[in-house]
Amino acid sequence: AQSVSQHNHHVILSEAASLELGCNYSYGGTVNLFWYVQYPGQHLQLLLKYFSGDPLVKGIKGFEAEFIKSKFSFNLRKPSVQWSDTAEYFCAVNTPNAGNMLTFGGGTRLMVKP
Amino acid sequence: GAGVSQSPSNKVTEKGKDVELRCDPISGHTALYWYRQSLGQGLEFLIYFQGNSAPDKSGLPSDRFSAERTGGSVSTLTIQRTQQEDSAVYLCASSLALDQETQYFGPGTRLLVL
C-alpha cells in the first residue's frame, strides 16, 4: 500500500517569503502526483499534477512542484507568497491502472501574515 | 451544474440513526469517489464507482457504510446506526474517466453525530 508524508503540519510565513512544502511518498512503482489546496471555507481544488514528462510542473497561482523520483518526493514551491495563499495544502498520489483512488498526506496548514 | 454538488451541506443526527448523503457529479464524468475528512484520520478514501459499479469497497470503515450509484450519475452514501466516530466531512469527487484523470471535489457534507 502506498502512503504519503507531509512533514510540515503548520507553516507561518510573512508575505513575500519563499515557500517550500515537503511531500514524500512510499511506493516503488509508477505514480501520479498531485497537490490540492483548501482555502478557508472552500472545497479542495487542484493546484498542479504530475503524470509524466518534465518533472518540474507549474500550476496555478505561481505554484510549482518538482518530482524527484530518486527521493520519492514531490515538493511544492512558490517564490513569493501572498496573504491569499493562506490555506491547507494536501499532497496526494495514485497509481495508474489501479482505480485512481487518491492517497493523501496529512496536510500542511499555511498561514501568511500580511 | 458546473461542479460537483453535495447535499446536505450539514447534517446533525443522533447516535444510532441512519443518514444518507448525496453526490451529484459533474455531467459526463463516469468515475465518482467518496472520501472522508476527519480530525484524527485526515483525508481517507472510502469507495469509488466506475459507471454504476463499485469494484473496490475495501475503504469503507465498516459494514454500516454502503454506497450506490444509479444511472451513472447521482450517488448516495448511507451510514446505518451512526456512531460518534462517524462525525466527519464526507467529500465526493468525480473525474472524466478512471485513470490519468483529475478528480474534482465537491464542497462536502459535514456530519455531526451527537
PDB file of C-alpha atoms in Angstrom:
ATOM      1  CA  ALA A   1       0.000   0.000   0.000  1.00  0.00           C
ATOM      2  CA  GLN A   2       1.161   3.491  -0.715  1.00  0.00           C
ATOM      3  CA  SER A   3       1.486   6.241   1.863  1.00  0.00           C
ATOM      4  CA  VAL A   4       2.173   9.967   1.710  1.00  0.00           C
ATOM      5  CA  SER A   5       4.009  12.057   4.280  1.00  0.00           C
ATOM      6  CA  GLN A   6       3.894  15.810   4.656  1.00  0.00           C
ATOM      7  CA  HIS A   7       6.474  16.746   7.227  1.00  0.00           C
ATOM      8  CA  ASN A   8       5.337  20.274   7.960  1.00  0.00           C
ATOM      9  CA  HIS A   9       1.971  20.365   9.683  1.00  0.00           C
ATOM     10  CA  HIS A  10       1.905  24.116  10.254  1.00  0.00           C
ATOM     11  CA  VAL A  11       3.880  26.808   8.459  1.00  0.00           C
ATOM     12  CA  ILE A  12       3.763  30.518   9.183  1.00  0.00           C
ATOM     13  CA  LEU A  13       5.342  32.941   6.726  1.00  0.00           C
ATOM     14  CA  SER A  14       5.342  36.636   6.071  1.00  0.00           C
ATOM     15  CA  GLU A  15       4.212  37.953   2.718  1.00  0.00           C
ATOM     16  CA  ALA A  16       6.870  37.801   0.016  1.00  0.00           C
ATOM     17  CA  ALA A  17       8.703  34.948   1.732  1.00  0.00           C
ATOM     18  CA  SER A  18       9.506  31.861  -0.281  1.00  0.00           C
ATOM     19  CA  LEU A  19       7.617  28.648   0.343  1.00  0.00           C
ATOM     20  CA  GLU A  20       8.578  25.019   0.121  1.00  0.00           C
ATOM     21  CA  LEU A  21       6.296  22.283   1.434  1.00  0.00           C
ATOM     22  CA  GLY A  22       7.658  18.789   1.595  1.00  0.00           C
ATOM     23  CA  CYS A  23       5.902  15.691   0.316  1.00  0.00           C
ATOM     24  CA  ASN A  24       7.284  12.165   0.258  1.00  0.00           C
ATOM     25  CA  TYR A  25       5.514   9.035  -0.837  1.00  0.00           C
ATOM     26  CA  SER A  26       6.227   5.364  -0.418  1.00  0.00           C
ATOM     27  CA  TYR A  27       5.553   3.237  -3.467  1.00  0.00           C
ATOM     28  CA  GLY A  28       8.056   1.601  -5.722  1.00  0.00           C
ATOM     29  CA  GLY A  29       6.105   1.723  -8.956  1.00  0.00           C
ATOM     30  CA  THR A  30       4.725   4.397 -11.218  1.00  0.00           C
ATOM     31  CA  VAL A  31       2.666   7.062  -9.513  1.00  0.00           C
ATOM     32  CA  ASN A  32       0.691  10.139 -10.416  1.00  0.00           C
ATOM     33  CA  LEU A  33       1.249  13.050  -8.067  1.00  0.00           C
ATOM     34  CA  PHE A  34      -0.993  15.932  -7.075  1.00  0.00           C
ATOM     35  CA  TRP A  35      -1.137  18.979  -4.875  1.00  0.00           C
ATOM     36  CA  TYR A  36      -4.564  20.143  -3.775  1.00  0.00           C
ATOM     37  CA  VAL A  37      -5.377  23.309  -1.823  1.00  0.00           C
ATOM     38  CA  GLN A  38      -8.273  24.023   0.501  1.00  0.00           C
ATOM     39  CA  TYR A  39      -8.851  27.710   1.183  1.00  0.00           C
ATOM     40  CA  PRO A  40     -10.802  28.596   4.345  1.00  0.00           C
ATOM     41  CA  GLY A  41     -14.439  27.656   3.878  1.00  0.00           C
ATOM     42  CA  GLN A  42     -13.904  26.318   0.378  1.00  0.00           C
ATOM     43  CA  HIS A  43     -13.609  22.889  -1.168  1.00  0.00           C
ATOM     44  CA  LEU A  44     -10.488  21.104  -2.347  1.00  0.00           C
ATOM     45  CA  GLN A  45      -9.049  22.488  -5.563  1.00  0.00           C
ATOM     46  CA  LEU A  46      -6.282  21.126  -7.753  1.00  0.00           C
ATOM     47  CA  LEU A  47      -3.089  23.210  -7.737  1.00  0.00           C
ATOM     48  CA  LEU A  48      -0.999  21.060 -10.040  1.00  0.00           C
ATOM     49  CA  LYS A  49      -0.372  17.490 -11.071  1.00  0.00           C
ATOM     50  CA  TYR A  50       2.367  15.283 -12.478  1.00  0.00           C
ATOM     51  CA  PHE A  51       1.685  12.268 -14.643  1.00  0.00           C
ATOM     52  CA  SER A  52       4.821  12.007 -16.784  1.00  0.00           C
ATOM     53  CA  GLY A  53       7.317  14.119 -18.713  1.00  0.00           C
ATOM     54  CA  ASP A  54       9.070  17.193 -17.336  1.00  0.00           C
ATOM     55  CA  PRO A  55       9.486  16.609 -13.585  1.00  0.00           C
ATOM     56  CA  LEU A  56       9.128  20.342 -12.912  1.00  0.00           C
ATOM     57  CA  VAL A  57       5.437  21.077 -13.000  1.00  0.00           C
ATOM     58  CA  LYS A  58       3.901  24.518 -12.993  1.00  0.00           C
ATOM     59  CA  GLY A  59       0.435  25.057 -11.587  1.00  0.00           C
ATOM     60  CA  ILE A  60      -1.971  27.845 -10.880  1.00  0.00           C
ATOM     61  CA  LYS A  61      -1.239  30.981  -8.835  1.00  0.00           C
ATOM     62  CA  GLY A  62       2.520  30.766  -9.316  1.00  0.00           C
ATOM     63  CA  PHE A  63       2.964  27.394  -7.635  1.00  0.00           C
ATOM     64  CA  GLU A  64       5.316  24.738  -8.932  1.00  0.00           C
ATOM     65  CA  ALA A  65       6.433  21.313  -7.815  1.00  0.00           C
ATOM     66  CA  GLU A  66       9.365  19.091  -8.669  1.00  0.00           C
ATOM     67  CA  PHE A  67       9.146  15.332  -8.892  1.00  0.00           C
ATOM     68  CA  ILE A  68      12.407  13.718  -7.777  1.00  0.00           C
ATOM     69  CA  LYS A  69      11.977  10.008  -8.360  1.00  0.00           C
ATOM     70  CA  SER A  70      15.157   9.002  -6.527  1.00  0.00           C
ATOM     71  CA  LYS A  71      13.946  10.762  -3.405  1.00  0.00           C
ATOM     72  CA  PHE A  72      10.277   9.758  -3.757  1.00  0.00           C
ATOM     73  CA  SER A  73       9.490  13.434  -3.315  1.00  0.00           C
ATOM     74  CA  PHE A  74       7.147  15.985  -4.843  1.00  0.00           C
ATOM     75  CA  ASN A  75       7.779  19.229  -3.006  1.00  0.00           C
ATOM     76  CA  LEU A  76       5.627  22.291  -3.596  1.00  0.00           C
ATOM     77  CA  ARG A  77       7.251  25.687  -4.042  1.00  0.00           C
ATOM     78  CA  LYS A  78       6.323  29.300  -4.537  1.00  0.00           C
ATOM     79  CA  PRO A  79       8.935  32.067  -4.748  1.00  0.00           C
ATOM     80  CA  SER A  80       6.868  34.754  -3.035  1.00  0.00           C
ATOM     81  CA  VAL A  81       3.736  34.009  -1.027  1.00  0.00           C
ATOM     82  CA  GLN A  82       0.759  36.294  -0.584  1.00  0.00           C
ATOM     83  CA  TRP A  83      -1.737  36.607   2.244  1.00  0.00           C
ATOM     84  CA  SER A  84      -4.308  34.985  -0.058  1.00  0.00           C
ATOM     85  CA  ASP A  85      -2.224  31.788  -0.086  1.00  0.00           C
ATOM     86  CA  THR A  86      -3.323  31.092   3.477  1.00  0.00           C
ATOM     87  CA  ALA A  87      -4.869  27.649   3.189  1.00  0.00           C
ATOM     88  CA  GLU A  88      -4.328  23.967   3.840  1.00  0.00           C
ATOM     89  CA  TYR A  89      -2.266  22.118   1.250  1.00  0.00           C
ATOM     90  CA  PHE A  90      -2.537  18.407   0.548  1.00  0.00           C
ATOM     91  CA  CYS A  91      -0.178  16.215  -1.393  1.00  0.00           C
ATOM     92  CA  ALA A  92      -1.737  13.112  -2.952  1.00  0.00           C
ATOM     93  CA  VAL A  93      -0.728  10.147  -5.092  1.00  0.00           C
ATOM     94  CA  ASN A  94      -2.476   7.489  -7.048  1.00  0.00           C
ATOM     95  CA  THR A  95      -1.378   4.518  -9.028  1.00  0.00           C
ATOM     96  CA  PRO A  96      -2.204   4.251 -12.703  1.00  0.00           C
ATOM     97  CA  ASN A  97      -4.498   1.385 -13.653  1.00  0.00           C
ATOM     98  CA  ALA A  98      -5.493   0.826 -10.031  1.00  0.00           C
ATOM     99  CA  GLY A  99      -8.785   2.620  -9.715  1.00  0.00           C
ATOM    100  CA  ASN A 100      -7.491   6.179  -9.466  1.00  0.00           C
ATOM    101  CA  MET A 101      -8.234   6.486  -5.762  1.00  0.00           C
ATOM    102  CA  LEU A 102      -6.099   9.149  -4.126  1.00  0.00           C
ATOM    103  CA  THR A 103      -3.954   8.617  -1.074  1.00  0.00           C
ATOM    104  CA  PHE A 104      -3.497  11.921   0.735  1.00  0.00           C
ATOM    105  CA  GLY A 105      -0.861  13.242   3.046  1.00  0.00           C
ATOM    106  CA  GLY A 106      -1.884  14.710   6.368  1.00  0.00           C
ATOM    107  CA  GLY A 107      -1.934  18.259   5.030  1.00  0.00           C
ATOM    108  CA  THR A 108       0.033  21.410   5.812  1.00  0.00           C
ATOM    109  CA  ARG A 109      -1.692  24.475   7.181  1.00  0.00           C
ATOM    110  CA  LEU A 110      -0.053  27.596   5.791  1.00  0.00           C
ATOM    111  CA  MET A 111      -0.651  30.965   7.371  1.00  0.00           C
ATOM    112  CA  VAL A 112       0.723  34.013   5.600  1.00  0.00           C
ATOM    113  CA  LYS A 113       0.967  37.117   7.722  1.00  0.00           C
ATOM    114  CA  PRO A 114       0.255  40.394   5.900  1.00  0.00           C
TER     115      PRO A 114
ATOM    116  CA  GLY B   1     -24.161  22.251 -12.852  1.00  0.00           C
ATOM    117  CA  ALA B   2     -20.621  23.422 -13.283  1.00  0.00           C
ATOM    118  CA  GLY B   3     -19.136  21.458 -10.408  1.00  0.00           C
ATOM    119  CA  VAL B   4     -19.706  18.567  -8.063  1.00  0.00           C
ATOM    120  CA  SER B   5     -22.570  19.234  -5.692  1.00  0.00           C
ATOM    121  CA  GLN B   6     -23.347  17.538  -2.418  1.00  0.00           C
ATOM    122  CA  SER B   7     -26.315  17.594  -0.096  1.00  0.00           C
ATOM    123  CA  PRO B   8     -26.989  18.272   2.629  1.00  0.00           C
ATOM    124  CA  SER B   9     -24.141  20.648   3.383  1.00  0.00           C
ATOM    125  CA  ASN B  10     -24.542  19.975   7.093  1.00  0.00           C
ATOM    126  CA  LYS B  11     -26.227  17.137   8.933  1.00  0.00           C
ATOM    127  CA  VAL B  12     -26.669  16.704  12.655  1.00  0.00           C
ATOM    128  CA  THR B  13     -28.014  13.373  13.782  1.00  0.00           C
ATOM    129  CA  GLU B  14     -28.372  11.317  16.903  1.00  0.00           C
ATOM    130  CA  LYS B  15     -26.293   8.252  17.556  1.00  0.00           C
ATOM    131  CA  GLY B  16     -27.986   5.183  16.159  1.00  0.00           C
ATOM    132  CA  LYS B  17     -29.873   6.942  13.373  1.00  0.00           C
ATOM    133  CA  ASP B  18     -29.289   6.278   9.678  1.00  0.00           C
ATOM    134  CA  VAL B  19     -28.136   9.052   7.345  1.00  0.00           C
ATOM    135  CA  GLU B  20     -27.990   9.421   3.576  1.00  0.00           C
ATOM    136  CA  LEU B  21     -25.540  11.708   1.858  1.00  0.00           C
ATOM    137  CA  ARG B  22     -25.956  12.642  -1.786  1.00  0.00           C
ATOM    138  CA  CYS B  23     -23.469  13.499  -4.511  1.00  0.00           C
ATOM    139  CA  ASP B  24     -24.162  14.935  -7.966  1.00  0.00           C
ATOM    140  CA  PRO B  25     -21.022  14.601 -10.109  1.00  0.00           C
ATOM    141  CA  ILE B  26     -20.018  16.823 -12.976  1.00  0.00           C
ATOM    142  CA  SER B  27     -22.117  15.971 -16.012  1.00  0.00           C
ATOM    143  CA  GLY B  28     -20.396  13.405 -18.212  1.00  0.00           C
ATOM    144  CA  HIS B  29     -17.981  12.206 -15.531  1.00  0.00           C
ATOM    145  CA  THR B  30     -18.051   8.426 -15.393  1.00  0.00           C
ATOM    146  CA  ALA B  31     -15.955   7.976 -12.268  1.00  0.00           C
ATOM    147  CA  LEU B  32     -17.132   9.013  -8.816  1.00  0.00           C
ATOM    148  CA  TYR B  33     -15.298   8.826  -5.483  1.00  0.00           C
ATOM    149  CA  TRP B  34     -16.175   9.197  -1.816  1.00  0.00           C
ATOM    150  CA  TYR B  35     -13.634  10.349   0.761  1.00  0.00           C
ATOM    151  CA  ARG B  36     -13.854  11.239   4.414  1.00  0.00           C
ATOM    152  CA  GLN B  37     -12.008  14.088   6.121  1.00  0.00           C
ATOM    153  CA  SER B  38     -11.771  13.854   9.873  1.00  0.00           C
ATOM    154  CA  LEU B  39      -9.537  15.357  12.527  1.00  0.00           C
ATOM    155  CA  GLY B  40      -7.962  12.130  13.593  1.00  0.00           C
ATOM    156  CA  GLN B  41      -7.630  10.367  10.232  1.00  0.00           C
ATOM    157  CA  GLY B  42      -7.084  13.159   7.715  1.00  0.00           C
ATOM    158  CA  LEU B  43      -8.405  12.535   4.212  1.00  0.00           C
ATOM    159  CA  GLU B  44      -9.178   8.894   3.562  1.00  0.00           C
ATOM    160  CA  PHE B  45     -10.597   7.110   0.541  1.00  0.00           C
ATOM    161  CA  LEU B  46     -13.862   5.247   1.043  1.00  0.00           C
ATOM    162  CA  ILE B  47     -15.149   3.920  -2.283  1.00  0.00           C
ATOM    163  CA  TYR B  48     -15.201   4.650  -5.991  1.00  0.00           C
ATOM    164  CA  PHE B  49     -17.590   3.955  -8.833  1.00  0.00           C
ATOM    165  CA  GLN B  50     -16.882   3.401 -12.478  1.00  0.00           C
ATOM    166  CA  GLY B  51     -20.304   3.832 -14.005  1.00  0.00           C
ATOM    167  CA  ASN B  52     -22.684   2.140 -11.604  1.00  0.00           C
ATOM    168  CA  SER B  53     -20.303  -0.486 -10.309  1.00  0.00           C
ATOM    169  CA  ALA B  54     -18.004  -0.245  -7.319  1.00  0.00           C
ATOM    170  CA  PRO B  55     -15.045  -2.568  -7.894  1.00  0.00           C
ATOM    171  CA  ASP B  56     -13.324  -1.729  -4.620  1.00  0.00           C
ATOM    172  CA  LYS B  57     -15.220  -1.366  -1.350  1.00  0.00           C
ATOM    173  CA  SER B  58     -12.238  -2.038   0.879  1.00  0.00           C
ATOM    174  CA  GLY B  59     -12.029   1.578   2.039  1.00  0.00           C
ATOM    175  CA  LEU B  60     -15.416   1.539   3.733  1.00  0.00           C
ATOM    176  CA  PRO B  61     -14.763   1.664   7.503  1.00  0.00           C
ATOM    177  CA  SER B  62     -17.417  -0.883   8.477  1.00  0.00           C
ATOM    178  CA  ASP B  63     -20.431  -2.752   7.189  1.00  0.00           C
ATOM    179  CA  ARG B  64     -22.600   0.117   8.427  1.00  0.00           C
ATOM    180  CA  PHE B  65     -21.382   2.073   5.411  1.00  0.00           C
ATOM    181  CA  SER B  66     -22.756   1.457   1.947  1.00  0.00           C
ATOM    182  CA  ALA B  67     -22.948   3.395  -1.279  1.00  0.00           C
ATOM    183  CA  GLU B  68     -24.770   3.120  -4.530  1.00  0.00           C
ATOM    184  CA  ARG B  69     -24.853   4.888  -7.823  1.00  0.00           C
ATOM    185  CA  THR B  70     -27.703   4.645 -10.262  1.00  0.00           C
ATOM    186  CA  GLY B  71     -27.932   5.810 -13.842  1.00  0.00           C
ATOM    187  CA  GLY B  72     -24.229   6.502 -13.890  1.00  0.00           C
ATOM    188  CA  SER B  73     -24.794   9.825 -12.188  1.00  0.00           C
ATOM    189  CA  VAL B  74     -26.018  10.548  -8.656  1.00  0.00           C
ATOM    190  CA  SER B  75     -24.549   8.586  -5.784  1.00  0.00           C
ATOM    191  CA  THR B  76     -25.720   8.146  -2.216  1.00  0.00           C
ATOM    192  CA  LEU B  77     -23.573   7.181   0.729  1.00  0.00           C
ATOM    193  CA  THR B  78     -25.583   5.615   3.536  1.00  0.00           C
ATOM    194  CA  ILE B  79     -24.392   5.234   7.096  1.00  0.00           C
ATOM    195  CA  GLN B  80     -26.550   2.994   9.252  1.00  0.00           C
ATOM    196  CA  ARG B  81     -26.709   3.169  13.048  1.00  0.00           C
ATOM    197  CA  THR B  82     -24.397   6.178  13.141  1.00  0.00           C
ATOM    198  CA  GLN B  83     -21.718   6.387  15.801  1.00  0.00           C
ATOM    199  CA  GLN B  84     -19.937   9.450  17.150  1.00  0.00           C
ATOM    200  CA  GLU B  85     -16.730   8.422  15.382  1.00  0.00           C
ATOM    201  CA  ASP B  86     -18.581   8.793  12.074  1.00  0.00           C
ATOM    202  CA  SER B  87     -18.540  12.574  12.575  1.00  0.00           C
ATOM    203  CA  ALA B  88     -16.502  13.986   9.713  1.00  0.00           C
ATOM    204  CA  VAL B  89     -16.742  15.838   6.424  1.00  0.00           C
ATOM    205  CA  TYR B  90     -17.725  13.467   3.636  1.00  0.00           C
ATOM    206  CA  LEU B  91     -16.309  14.528   0.289  1.00  0.00           C
ATOM    207  CA  CYS B  92     -17.343  13.434  -3.143  1.00  0.00           C
ATOM    208  CA  ALA B  93     -15.227  13.791  -6.265  1.00  0.00           C
ATOM    209  CA  SER B  94     -15.698  12.929  -9.903  1.00  0.00           C
ATOM    210  CA  SER B  95     -13.447  12.510 -12.902  1.00  0.00           C
ATOM    211  CA  LEU B  96     -13.995  12.136 -16.607  1.00  0.00           C
ATOM    212  CA  ALA B  97     -12.728   8.571 -16.576  1.00  0.00           C
ATOM    213  CA  LEU B  98     -10.752   6.407 -14.211  1.00  0.00           C
ATOM    214  CA  ASP B  99      -7.067   6.624 -14.913  1.00  0.00           C
ATOM    215  CA  GLN B 100      -4.921   9.635 -15.618  1.00  0.00           C
ATOM    216  CA  GLU B 101      -7.766  11.979 -14.858  1.00  0.00           C
ATOM    217  CA  THR B 102      -8.028  14.802 -12.375  1.00  0.00           C
ATOM    218  CA  GLN B 103     -10.594  14.432  -9.629  1.00  0.00           C
ATOM    219  CA  TYR B 104     -12.807  17.429  -8.941  1.00  0.00           C
ATOM    220  CA  PHE B 105     -14.137  17.715  -5.424  1.00  0.00           C
ATOM    221  CA  GLY B 106     -17.457  18.873  -4.094  1.00  0.00           C
ATOM    222  CA  PRO B 107     -17.924  21.077  -1.035  1.00  0.00           C
ATOM    223  CA  GLY B 108     -18.598  18.144   1.266  1.00  0.00           C
ATOM    224  CA  THR B 109     -21.242  17.206   3.794  1.00  0.00           C
ATOM    225  CA  ARG B 110     -20.334  17.964   7.383  1.00  0.00           C
ATOM    226  CA  LEU B 111     -21.803  15.208   9.543  1.00  0.00           C
ATOM    227  CA  LEU B 112     -22.078  15.549  13.294  1.00  0.00           C
ATOM    228  CA  VAL B 113     -23.292  12.584  15.312  1.00  0.00           C
ATOM    229  CA  LEU B 114     -24.403  13.519  18.798  1.00  0.00           C
TER     230      LEU B 114
END
